[in-house]
PDB file of N, CA and C in Angstrom:
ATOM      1  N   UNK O 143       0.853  -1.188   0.000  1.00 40.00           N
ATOM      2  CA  UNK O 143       0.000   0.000   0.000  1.00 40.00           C
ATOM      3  C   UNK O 143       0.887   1.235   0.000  1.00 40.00           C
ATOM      4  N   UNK O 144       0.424   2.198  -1.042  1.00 44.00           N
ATOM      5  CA  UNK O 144       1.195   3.461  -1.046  1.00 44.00           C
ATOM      6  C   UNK O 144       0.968   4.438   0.423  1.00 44.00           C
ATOM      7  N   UNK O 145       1.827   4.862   1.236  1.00 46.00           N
ATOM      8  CA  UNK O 145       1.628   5.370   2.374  1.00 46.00           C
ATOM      9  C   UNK O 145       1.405   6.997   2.121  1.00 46.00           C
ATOM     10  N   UNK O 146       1.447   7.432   0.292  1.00 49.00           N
ATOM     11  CA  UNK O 146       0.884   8.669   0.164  1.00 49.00           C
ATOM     12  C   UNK O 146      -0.156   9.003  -0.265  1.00 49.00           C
ATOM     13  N   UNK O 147      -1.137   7.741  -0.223  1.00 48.00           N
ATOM     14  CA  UNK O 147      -2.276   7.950  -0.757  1.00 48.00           C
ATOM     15  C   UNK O 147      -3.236   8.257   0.402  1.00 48.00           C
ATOM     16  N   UNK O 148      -4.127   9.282   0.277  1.00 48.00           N
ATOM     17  CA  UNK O 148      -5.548   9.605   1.463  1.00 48.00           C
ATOM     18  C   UNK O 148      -6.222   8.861   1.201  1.00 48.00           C
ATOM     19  N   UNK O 149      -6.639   7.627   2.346  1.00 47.00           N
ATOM     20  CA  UNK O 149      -7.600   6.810   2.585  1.00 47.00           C
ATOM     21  C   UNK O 149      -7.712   5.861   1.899  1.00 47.00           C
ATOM     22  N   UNK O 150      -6.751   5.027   1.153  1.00 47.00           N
ATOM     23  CA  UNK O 150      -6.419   3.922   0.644  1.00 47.00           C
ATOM     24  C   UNK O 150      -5.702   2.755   1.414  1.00 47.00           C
ATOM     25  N   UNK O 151      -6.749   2.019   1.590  1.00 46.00           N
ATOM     26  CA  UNK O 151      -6.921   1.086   2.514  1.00 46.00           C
ATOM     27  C   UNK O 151      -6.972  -0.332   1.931  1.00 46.00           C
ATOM     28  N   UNK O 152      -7.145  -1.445   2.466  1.00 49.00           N
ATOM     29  CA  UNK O 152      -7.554  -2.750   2.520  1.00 49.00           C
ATOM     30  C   UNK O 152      -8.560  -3.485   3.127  1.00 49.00           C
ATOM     31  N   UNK O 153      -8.724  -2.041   3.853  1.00 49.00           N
ATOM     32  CA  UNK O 153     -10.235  -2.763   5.333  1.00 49.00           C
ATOM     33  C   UNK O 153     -11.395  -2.566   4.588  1.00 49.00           C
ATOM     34  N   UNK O 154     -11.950  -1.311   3.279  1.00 51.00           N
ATOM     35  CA  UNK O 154     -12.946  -1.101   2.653  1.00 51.00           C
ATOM     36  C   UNK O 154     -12.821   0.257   2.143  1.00 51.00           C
ATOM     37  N   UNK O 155     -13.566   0.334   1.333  1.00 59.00           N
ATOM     38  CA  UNK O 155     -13.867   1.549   0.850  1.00 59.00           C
ATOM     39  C   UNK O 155     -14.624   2.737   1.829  1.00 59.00           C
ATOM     40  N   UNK O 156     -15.175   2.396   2.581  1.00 74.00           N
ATOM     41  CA  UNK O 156     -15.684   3.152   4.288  1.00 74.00           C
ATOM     42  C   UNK O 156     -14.952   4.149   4.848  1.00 74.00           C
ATOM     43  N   UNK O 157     -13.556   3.046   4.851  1.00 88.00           N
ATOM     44  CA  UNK O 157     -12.757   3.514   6.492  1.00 88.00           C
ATOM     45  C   UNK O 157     -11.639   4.270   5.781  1.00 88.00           C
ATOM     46  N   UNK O 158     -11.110   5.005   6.869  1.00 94.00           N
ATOM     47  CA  UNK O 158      -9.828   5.744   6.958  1.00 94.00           C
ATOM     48  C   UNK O 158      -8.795   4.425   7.054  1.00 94.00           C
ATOM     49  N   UNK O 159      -7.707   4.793   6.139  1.00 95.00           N
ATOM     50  CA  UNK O 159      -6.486   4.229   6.636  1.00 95.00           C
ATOM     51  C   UNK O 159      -6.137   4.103   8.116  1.00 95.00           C
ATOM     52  N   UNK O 160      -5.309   3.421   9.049  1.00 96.00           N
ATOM     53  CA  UNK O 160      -4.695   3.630   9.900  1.00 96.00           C
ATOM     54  C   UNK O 160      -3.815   5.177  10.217  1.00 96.00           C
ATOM     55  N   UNK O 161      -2.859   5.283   9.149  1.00 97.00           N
ATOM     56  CA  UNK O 161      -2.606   6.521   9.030  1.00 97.00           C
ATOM     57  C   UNK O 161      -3.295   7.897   8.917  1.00 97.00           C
ATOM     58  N   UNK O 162      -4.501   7.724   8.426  1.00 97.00           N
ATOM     59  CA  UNK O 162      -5.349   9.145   8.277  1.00 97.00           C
ATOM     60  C   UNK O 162      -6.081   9.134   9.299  1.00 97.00           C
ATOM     61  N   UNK O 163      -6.360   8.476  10.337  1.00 97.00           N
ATOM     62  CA  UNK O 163      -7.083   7.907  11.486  1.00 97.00           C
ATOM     63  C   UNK O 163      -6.148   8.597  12.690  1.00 97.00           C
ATOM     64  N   UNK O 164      -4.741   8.019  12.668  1.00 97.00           N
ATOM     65  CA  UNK O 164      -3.657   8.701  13.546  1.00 97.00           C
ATOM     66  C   UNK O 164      -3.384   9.880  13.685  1.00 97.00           C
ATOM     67  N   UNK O 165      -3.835  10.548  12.007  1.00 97.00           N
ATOM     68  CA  UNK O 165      -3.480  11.957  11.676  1.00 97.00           C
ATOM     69  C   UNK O 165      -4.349  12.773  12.622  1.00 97.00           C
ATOM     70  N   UNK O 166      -5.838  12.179  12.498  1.00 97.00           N
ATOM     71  CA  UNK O 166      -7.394  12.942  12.997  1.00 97.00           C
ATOM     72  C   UNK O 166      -6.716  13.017  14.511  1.00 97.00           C
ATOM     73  N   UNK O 167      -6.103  12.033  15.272  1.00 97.00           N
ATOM     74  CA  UNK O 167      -6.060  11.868  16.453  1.00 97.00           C
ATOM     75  C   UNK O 167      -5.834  12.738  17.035  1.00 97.00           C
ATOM     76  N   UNK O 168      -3.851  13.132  16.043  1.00 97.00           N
ATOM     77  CA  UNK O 168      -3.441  13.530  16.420  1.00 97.00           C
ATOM     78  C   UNK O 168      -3.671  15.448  16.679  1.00 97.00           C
ATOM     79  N   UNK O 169      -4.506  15.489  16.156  1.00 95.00           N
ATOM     80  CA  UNK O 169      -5.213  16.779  15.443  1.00 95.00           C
ATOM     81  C   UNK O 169      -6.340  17.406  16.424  1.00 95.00           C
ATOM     82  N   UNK O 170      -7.098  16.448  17.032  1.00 95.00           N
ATOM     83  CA  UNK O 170      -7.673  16.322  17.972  1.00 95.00           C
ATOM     84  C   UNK O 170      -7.109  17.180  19.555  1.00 95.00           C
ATOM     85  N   UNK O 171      -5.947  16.182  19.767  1.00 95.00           N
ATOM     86  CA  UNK O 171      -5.286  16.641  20.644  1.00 95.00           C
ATOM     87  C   UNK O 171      -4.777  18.171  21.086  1.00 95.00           C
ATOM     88  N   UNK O 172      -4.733  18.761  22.618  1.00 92.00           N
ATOM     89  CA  UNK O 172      -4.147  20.029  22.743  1.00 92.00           C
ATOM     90  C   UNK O 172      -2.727  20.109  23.065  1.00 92.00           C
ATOM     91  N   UNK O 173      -2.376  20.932  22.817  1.00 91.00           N
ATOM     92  CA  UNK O 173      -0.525  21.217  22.942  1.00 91.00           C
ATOM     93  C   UNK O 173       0.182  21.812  24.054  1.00 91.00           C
ATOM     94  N   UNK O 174       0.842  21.576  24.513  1.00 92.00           N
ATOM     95  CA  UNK O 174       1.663  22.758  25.910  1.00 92.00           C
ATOM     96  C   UNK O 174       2.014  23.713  25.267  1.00 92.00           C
ATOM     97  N   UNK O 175       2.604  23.550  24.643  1.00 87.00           N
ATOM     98  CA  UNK O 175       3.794  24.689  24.074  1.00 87.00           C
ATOM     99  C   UNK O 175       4.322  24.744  22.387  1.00 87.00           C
ATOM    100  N   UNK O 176       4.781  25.757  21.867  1.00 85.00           N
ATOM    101  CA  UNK O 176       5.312  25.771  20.320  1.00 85.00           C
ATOM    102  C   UNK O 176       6.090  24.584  20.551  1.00 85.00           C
ATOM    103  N   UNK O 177       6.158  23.794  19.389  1.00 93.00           N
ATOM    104  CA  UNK O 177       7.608  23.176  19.182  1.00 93.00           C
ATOM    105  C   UNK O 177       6.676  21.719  19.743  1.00 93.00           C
ATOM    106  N   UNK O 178       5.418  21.508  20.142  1.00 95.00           N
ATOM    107  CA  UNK O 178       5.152  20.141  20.590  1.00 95.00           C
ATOM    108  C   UNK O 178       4.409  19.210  20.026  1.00 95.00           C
ATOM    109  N   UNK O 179       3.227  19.619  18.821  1.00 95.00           N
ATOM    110  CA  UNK O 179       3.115  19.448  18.379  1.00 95.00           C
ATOM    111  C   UNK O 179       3.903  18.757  16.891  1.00 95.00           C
ATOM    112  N   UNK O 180       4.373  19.850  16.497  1.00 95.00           N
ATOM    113  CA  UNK O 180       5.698  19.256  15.268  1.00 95.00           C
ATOM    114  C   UNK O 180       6.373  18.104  15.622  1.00 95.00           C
ATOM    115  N   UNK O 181       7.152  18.455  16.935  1.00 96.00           N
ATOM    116  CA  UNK O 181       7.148  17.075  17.658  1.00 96.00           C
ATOM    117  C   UNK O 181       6.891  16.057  17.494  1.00 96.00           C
ATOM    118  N   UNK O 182       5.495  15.748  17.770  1.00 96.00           N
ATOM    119  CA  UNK O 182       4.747  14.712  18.263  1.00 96.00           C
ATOM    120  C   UNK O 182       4.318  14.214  16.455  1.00 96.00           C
ATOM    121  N   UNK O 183       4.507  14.720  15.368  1.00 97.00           N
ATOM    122  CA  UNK O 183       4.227  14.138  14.630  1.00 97.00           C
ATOM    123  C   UNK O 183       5.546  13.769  13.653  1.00 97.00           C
ATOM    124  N   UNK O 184       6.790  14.487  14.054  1.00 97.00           N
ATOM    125  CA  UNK O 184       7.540  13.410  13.223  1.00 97.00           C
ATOM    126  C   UNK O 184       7.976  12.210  14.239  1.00 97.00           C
ATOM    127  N   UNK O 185       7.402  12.204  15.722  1.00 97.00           N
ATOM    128  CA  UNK O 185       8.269  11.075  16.489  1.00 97.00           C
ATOM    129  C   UNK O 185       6.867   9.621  16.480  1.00 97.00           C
ATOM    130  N   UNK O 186       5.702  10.665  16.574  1.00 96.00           N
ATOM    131  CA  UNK O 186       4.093   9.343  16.367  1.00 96.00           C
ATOM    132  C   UNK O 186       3.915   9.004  14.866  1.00 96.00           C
ATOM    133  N   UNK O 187       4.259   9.806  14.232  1.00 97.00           N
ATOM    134  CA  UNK O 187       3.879   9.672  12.665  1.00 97.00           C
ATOM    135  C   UNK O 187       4.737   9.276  11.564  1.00 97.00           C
ATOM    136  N   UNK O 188       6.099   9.640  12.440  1.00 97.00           N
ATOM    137  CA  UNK O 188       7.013   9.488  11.123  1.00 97.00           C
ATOM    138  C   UNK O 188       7.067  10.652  10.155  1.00 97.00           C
ATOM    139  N   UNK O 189       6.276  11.108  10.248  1.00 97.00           N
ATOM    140  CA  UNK O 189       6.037  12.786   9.235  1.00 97.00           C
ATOM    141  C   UNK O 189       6.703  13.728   9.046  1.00 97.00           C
ATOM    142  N   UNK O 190       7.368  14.226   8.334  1.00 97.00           N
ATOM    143  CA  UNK O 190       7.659  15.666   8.506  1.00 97.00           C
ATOM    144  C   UNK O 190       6.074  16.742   8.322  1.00 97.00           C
ATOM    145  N   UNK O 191       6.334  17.691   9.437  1.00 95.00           N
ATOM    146  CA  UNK O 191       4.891  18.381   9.281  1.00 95.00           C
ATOM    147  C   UNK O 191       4.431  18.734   7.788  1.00 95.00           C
ATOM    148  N   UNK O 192       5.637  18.789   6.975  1.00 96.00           N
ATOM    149  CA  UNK O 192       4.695  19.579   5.804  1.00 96.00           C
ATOM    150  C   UNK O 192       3.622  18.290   5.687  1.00 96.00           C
ATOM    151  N   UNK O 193       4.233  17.787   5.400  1.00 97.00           N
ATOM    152  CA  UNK O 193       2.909  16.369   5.063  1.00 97.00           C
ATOM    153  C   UNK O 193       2.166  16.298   5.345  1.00 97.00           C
ATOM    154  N   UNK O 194       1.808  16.066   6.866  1.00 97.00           N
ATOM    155  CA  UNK O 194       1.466  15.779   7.581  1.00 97.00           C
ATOM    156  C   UNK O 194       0.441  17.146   7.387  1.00 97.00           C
ATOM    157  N   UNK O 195       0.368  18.469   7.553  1.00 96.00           N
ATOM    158  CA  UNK O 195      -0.752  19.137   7.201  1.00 96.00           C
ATOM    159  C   UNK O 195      -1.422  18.712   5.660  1.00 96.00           C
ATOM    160  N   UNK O 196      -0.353  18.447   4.395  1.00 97.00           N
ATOM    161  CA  UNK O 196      -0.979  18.229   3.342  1.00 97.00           C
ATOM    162  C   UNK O 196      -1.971  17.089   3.203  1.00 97.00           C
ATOM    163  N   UNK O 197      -1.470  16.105   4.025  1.00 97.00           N
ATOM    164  CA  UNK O 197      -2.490  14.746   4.215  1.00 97.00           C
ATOM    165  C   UNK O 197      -3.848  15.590   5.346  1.00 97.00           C
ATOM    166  N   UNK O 198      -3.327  15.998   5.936  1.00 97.00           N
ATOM    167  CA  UNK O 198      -4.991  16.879   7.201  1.00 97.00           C
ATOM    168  C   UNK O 198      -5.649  17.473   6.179  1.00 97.00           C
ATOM    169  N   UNK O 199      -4.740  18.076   5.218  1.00 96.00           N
ATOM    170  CA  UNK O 199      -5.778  19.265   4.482  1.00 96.00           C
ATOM    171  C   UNK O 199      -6.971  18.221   3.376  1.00 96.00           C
ATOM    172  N   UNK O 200      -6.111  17.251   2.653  1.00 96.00           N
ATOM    173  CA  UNK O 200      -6.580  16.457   1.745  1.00 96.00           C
ATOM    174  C   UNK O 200      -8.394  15.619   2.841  1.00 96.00           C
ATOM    175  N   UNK O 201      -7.626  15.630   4.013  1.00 97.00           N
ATOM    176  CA  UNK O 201      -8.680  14.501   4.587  1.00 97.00           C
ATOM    177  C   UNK O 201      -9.644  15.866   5.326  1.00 97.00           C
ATOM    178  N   UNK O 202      -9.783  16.695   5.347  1.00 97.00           N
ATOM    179  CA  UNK O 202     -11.074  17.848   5.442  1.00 97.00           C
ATOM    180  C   UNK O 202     -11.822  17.663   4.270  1.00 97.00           C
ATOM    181  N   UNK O 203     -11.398  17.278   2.884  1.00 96.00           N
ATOM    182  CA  UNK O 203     -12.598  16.988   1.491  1.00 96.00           C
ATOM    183  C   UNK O 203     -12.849  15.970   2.156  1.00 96.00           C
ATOM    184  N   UNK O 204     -12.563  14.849   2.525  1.00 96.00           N
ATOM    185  CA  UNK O 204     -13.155  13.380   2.320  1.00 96.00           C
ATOM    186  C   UNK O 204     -14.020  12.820   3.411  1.00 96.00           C
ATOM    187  N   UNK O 205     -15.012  12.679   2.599  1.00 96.00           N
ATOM    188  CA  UNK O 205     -16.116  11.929   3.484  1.00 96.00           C
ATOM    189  C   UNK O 205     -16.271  11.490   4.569  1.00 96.00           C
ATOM    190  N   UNK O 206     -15.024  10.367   4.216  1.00 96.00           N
ATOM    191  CA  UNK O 206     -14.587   8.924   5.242  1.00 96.00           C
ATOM    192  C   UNK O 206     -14.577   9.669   6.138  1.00 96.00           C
ATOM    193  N   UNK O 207     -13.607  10.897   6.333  1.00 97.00           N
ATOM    194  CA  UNK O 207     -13.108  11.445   7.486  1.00 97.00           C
ATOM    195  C   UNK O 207     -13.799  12.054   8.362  1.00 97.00           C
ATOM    196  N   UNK O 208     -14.751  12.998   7.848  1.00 96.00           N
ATOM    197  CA  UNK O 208     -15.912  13.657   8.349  1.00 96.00           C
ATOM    198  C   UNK O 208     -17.437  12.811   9.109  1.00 96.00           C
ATOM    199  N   UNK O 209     -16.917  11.307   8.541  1.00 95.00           N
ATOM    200  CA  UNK O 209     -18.100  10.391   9.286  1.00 95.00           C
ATOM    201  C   UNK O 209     -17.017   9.269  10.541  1.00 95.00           C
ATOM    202  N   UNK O 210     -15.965   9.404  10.115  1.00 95.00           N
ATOM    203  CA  UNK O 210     -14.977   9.414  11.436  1.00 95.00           C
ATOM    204  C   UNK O 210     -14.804  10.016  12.742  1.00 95.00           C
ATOM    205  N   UNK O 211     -15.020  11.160  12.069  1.00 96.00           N
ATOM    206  CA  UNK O 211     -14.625  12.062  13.325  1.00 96.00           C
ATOM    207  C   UNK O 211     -15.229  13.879  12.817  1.00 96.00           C
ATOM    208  N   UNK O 212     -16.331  13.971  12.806  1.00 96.00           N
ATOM    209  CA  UNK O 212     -17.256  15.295  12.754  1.00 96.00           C
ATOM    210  C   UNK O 212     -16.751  16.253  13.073  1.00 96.00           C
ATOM    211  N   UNK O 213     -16.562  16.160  14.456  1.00 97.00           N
ATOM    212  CA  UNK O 213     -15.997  17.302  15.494  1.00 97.00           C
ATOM    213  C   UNK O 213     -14.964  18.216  15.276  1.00 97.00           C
ATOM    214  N   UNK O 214     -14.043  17.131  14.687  1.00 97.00           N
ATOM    215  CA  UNK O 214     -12.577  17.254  14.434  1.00 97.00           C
ATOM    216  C   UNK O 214     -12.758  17.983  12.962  1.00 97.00           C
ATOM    217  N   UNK O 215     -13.231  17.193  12.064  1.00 97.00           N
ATOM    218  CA  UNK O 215     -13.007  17.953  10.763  1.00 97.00           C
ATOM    219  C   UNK O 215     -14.134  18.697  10.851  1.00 97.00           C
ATOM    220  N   UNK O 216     -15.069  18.971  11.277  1.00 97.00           N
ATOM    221  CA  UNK O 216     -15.902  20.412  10.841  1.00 97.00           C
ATOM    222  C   UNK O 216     -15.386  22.030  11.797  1.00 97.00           C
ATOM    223  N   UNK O 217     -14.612  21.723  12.618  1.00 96.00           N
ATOM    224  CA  UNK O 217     -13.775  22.405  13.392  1.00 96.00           C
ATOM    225  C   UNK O 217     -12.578  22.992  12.516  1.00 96.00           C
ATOM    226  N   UNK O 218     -11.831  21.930  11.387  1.00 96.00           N
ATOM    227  CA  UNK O 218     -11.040  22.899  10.912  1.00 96.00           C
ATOM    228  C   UNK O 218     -11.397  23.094   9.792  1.00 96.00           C
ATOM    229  N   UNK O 219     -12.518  22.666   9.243  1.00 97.00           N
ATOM    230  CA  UNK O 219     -13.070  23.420   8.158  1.00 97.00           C
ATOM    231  C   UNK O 219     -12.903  24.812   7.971  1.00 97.00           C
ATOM    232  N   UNK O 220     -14.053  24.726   9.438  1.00 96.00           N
ATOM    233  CA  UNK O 220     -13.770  26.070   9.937  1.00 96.00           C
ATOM    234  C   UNK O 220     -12.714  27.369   9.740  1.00 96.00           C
ATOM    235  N   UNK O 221     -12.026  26.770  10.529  1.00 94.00           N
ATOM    236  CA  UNK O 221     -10.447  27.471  10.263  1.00 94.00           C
ATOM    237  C   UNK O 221     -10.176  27.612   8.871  1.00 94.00           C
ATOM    238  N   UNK O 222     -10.014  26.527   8.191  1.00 94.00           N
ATOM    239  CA  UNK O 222      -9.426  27.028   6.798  1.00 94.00           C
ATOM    240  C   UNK O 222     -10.145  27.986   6.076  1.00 94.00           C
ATOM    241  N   UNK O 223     -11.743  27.741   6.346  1.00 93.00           N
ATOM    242  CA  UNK O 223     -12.268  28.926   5.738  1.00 93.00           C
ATOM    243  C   UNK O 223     -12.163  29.994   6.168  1.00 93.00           C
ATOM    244  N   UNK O 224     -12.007  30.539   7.452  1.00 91.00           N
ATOM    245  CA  UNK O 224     -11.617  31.800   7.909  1.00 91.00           C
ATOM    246  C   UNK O 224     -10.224  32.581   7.735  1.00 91.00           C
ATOM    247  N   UNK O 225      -9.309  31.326   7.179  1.00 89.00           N
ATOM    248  CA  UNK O 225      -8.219  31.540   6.403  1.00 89.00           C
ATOM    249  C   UNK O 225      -7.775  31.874   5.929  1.00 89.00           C
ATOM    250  N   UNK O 226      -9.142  31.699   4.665  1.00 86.00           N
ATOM    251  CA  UNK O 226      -9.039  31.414   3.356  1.00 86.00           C
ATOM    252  C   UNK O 226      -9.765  33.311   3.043  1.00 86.00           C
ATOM    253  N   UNK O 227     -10.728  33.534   4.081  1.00 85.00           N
ATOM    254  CA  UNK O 227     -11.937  34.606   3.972  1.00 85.00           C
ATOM    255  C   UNK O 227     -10.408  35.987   4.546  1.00 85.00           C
ATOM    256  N   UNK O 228      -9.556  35.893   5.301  1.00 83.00           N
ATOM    257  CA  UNK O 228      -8.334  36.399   5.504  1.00 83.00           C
ATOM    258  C   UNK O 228      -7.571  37.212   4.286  1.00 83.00           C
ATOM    259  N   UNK O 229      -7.143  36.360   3.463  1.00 78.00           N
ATOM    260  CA  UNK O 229      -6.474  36.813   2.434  1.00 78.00           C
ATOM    261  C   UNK O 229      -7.317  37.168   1.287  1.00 78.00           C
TER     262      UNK O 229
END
């Protein structure tokens, strides 16, 4: 399995990868301080952050993700659109 593909799986066409699942988690979570986050995702993820937002950003379009975890992605919907309404 390509580990750069969003939500390409083996479990079904339904579910989040393992990886895009870890991503939501990790996304979820609150931070102490600058610098802990970034952290926590190249040492849990393996990631370098750029990715690691480009895979978050990709999994705010996708379905799977939004019937995963609501909270999480209609929260940074949010954000990106206020972002986006910014510039």
């Amino acid at each position: 399995m390509d580990r750069g593909e969003v939500g390409v799986n083996r479990q079904g066409p339904q579910e989040l990868s393992a990886r895009d699942r870890a991503v939501l988690a990790l996304e979820r979570r609150s931070w102490p301080g600058p610098g802990a986050k970034e952290r926590a995702i190249r040492e849990e993820l393996g990631m370098v952050p750029v990715r690691y937002y480009q895979v978050l950003n990709a999994l705010l379009d996708d379905a799977r993700a939004l019937a995963h975890d609501p909270i999480t992605v209609n929260r940074l919907r949010r954000v990106r659109e206020s972002r986006r309404d910014e510039r």
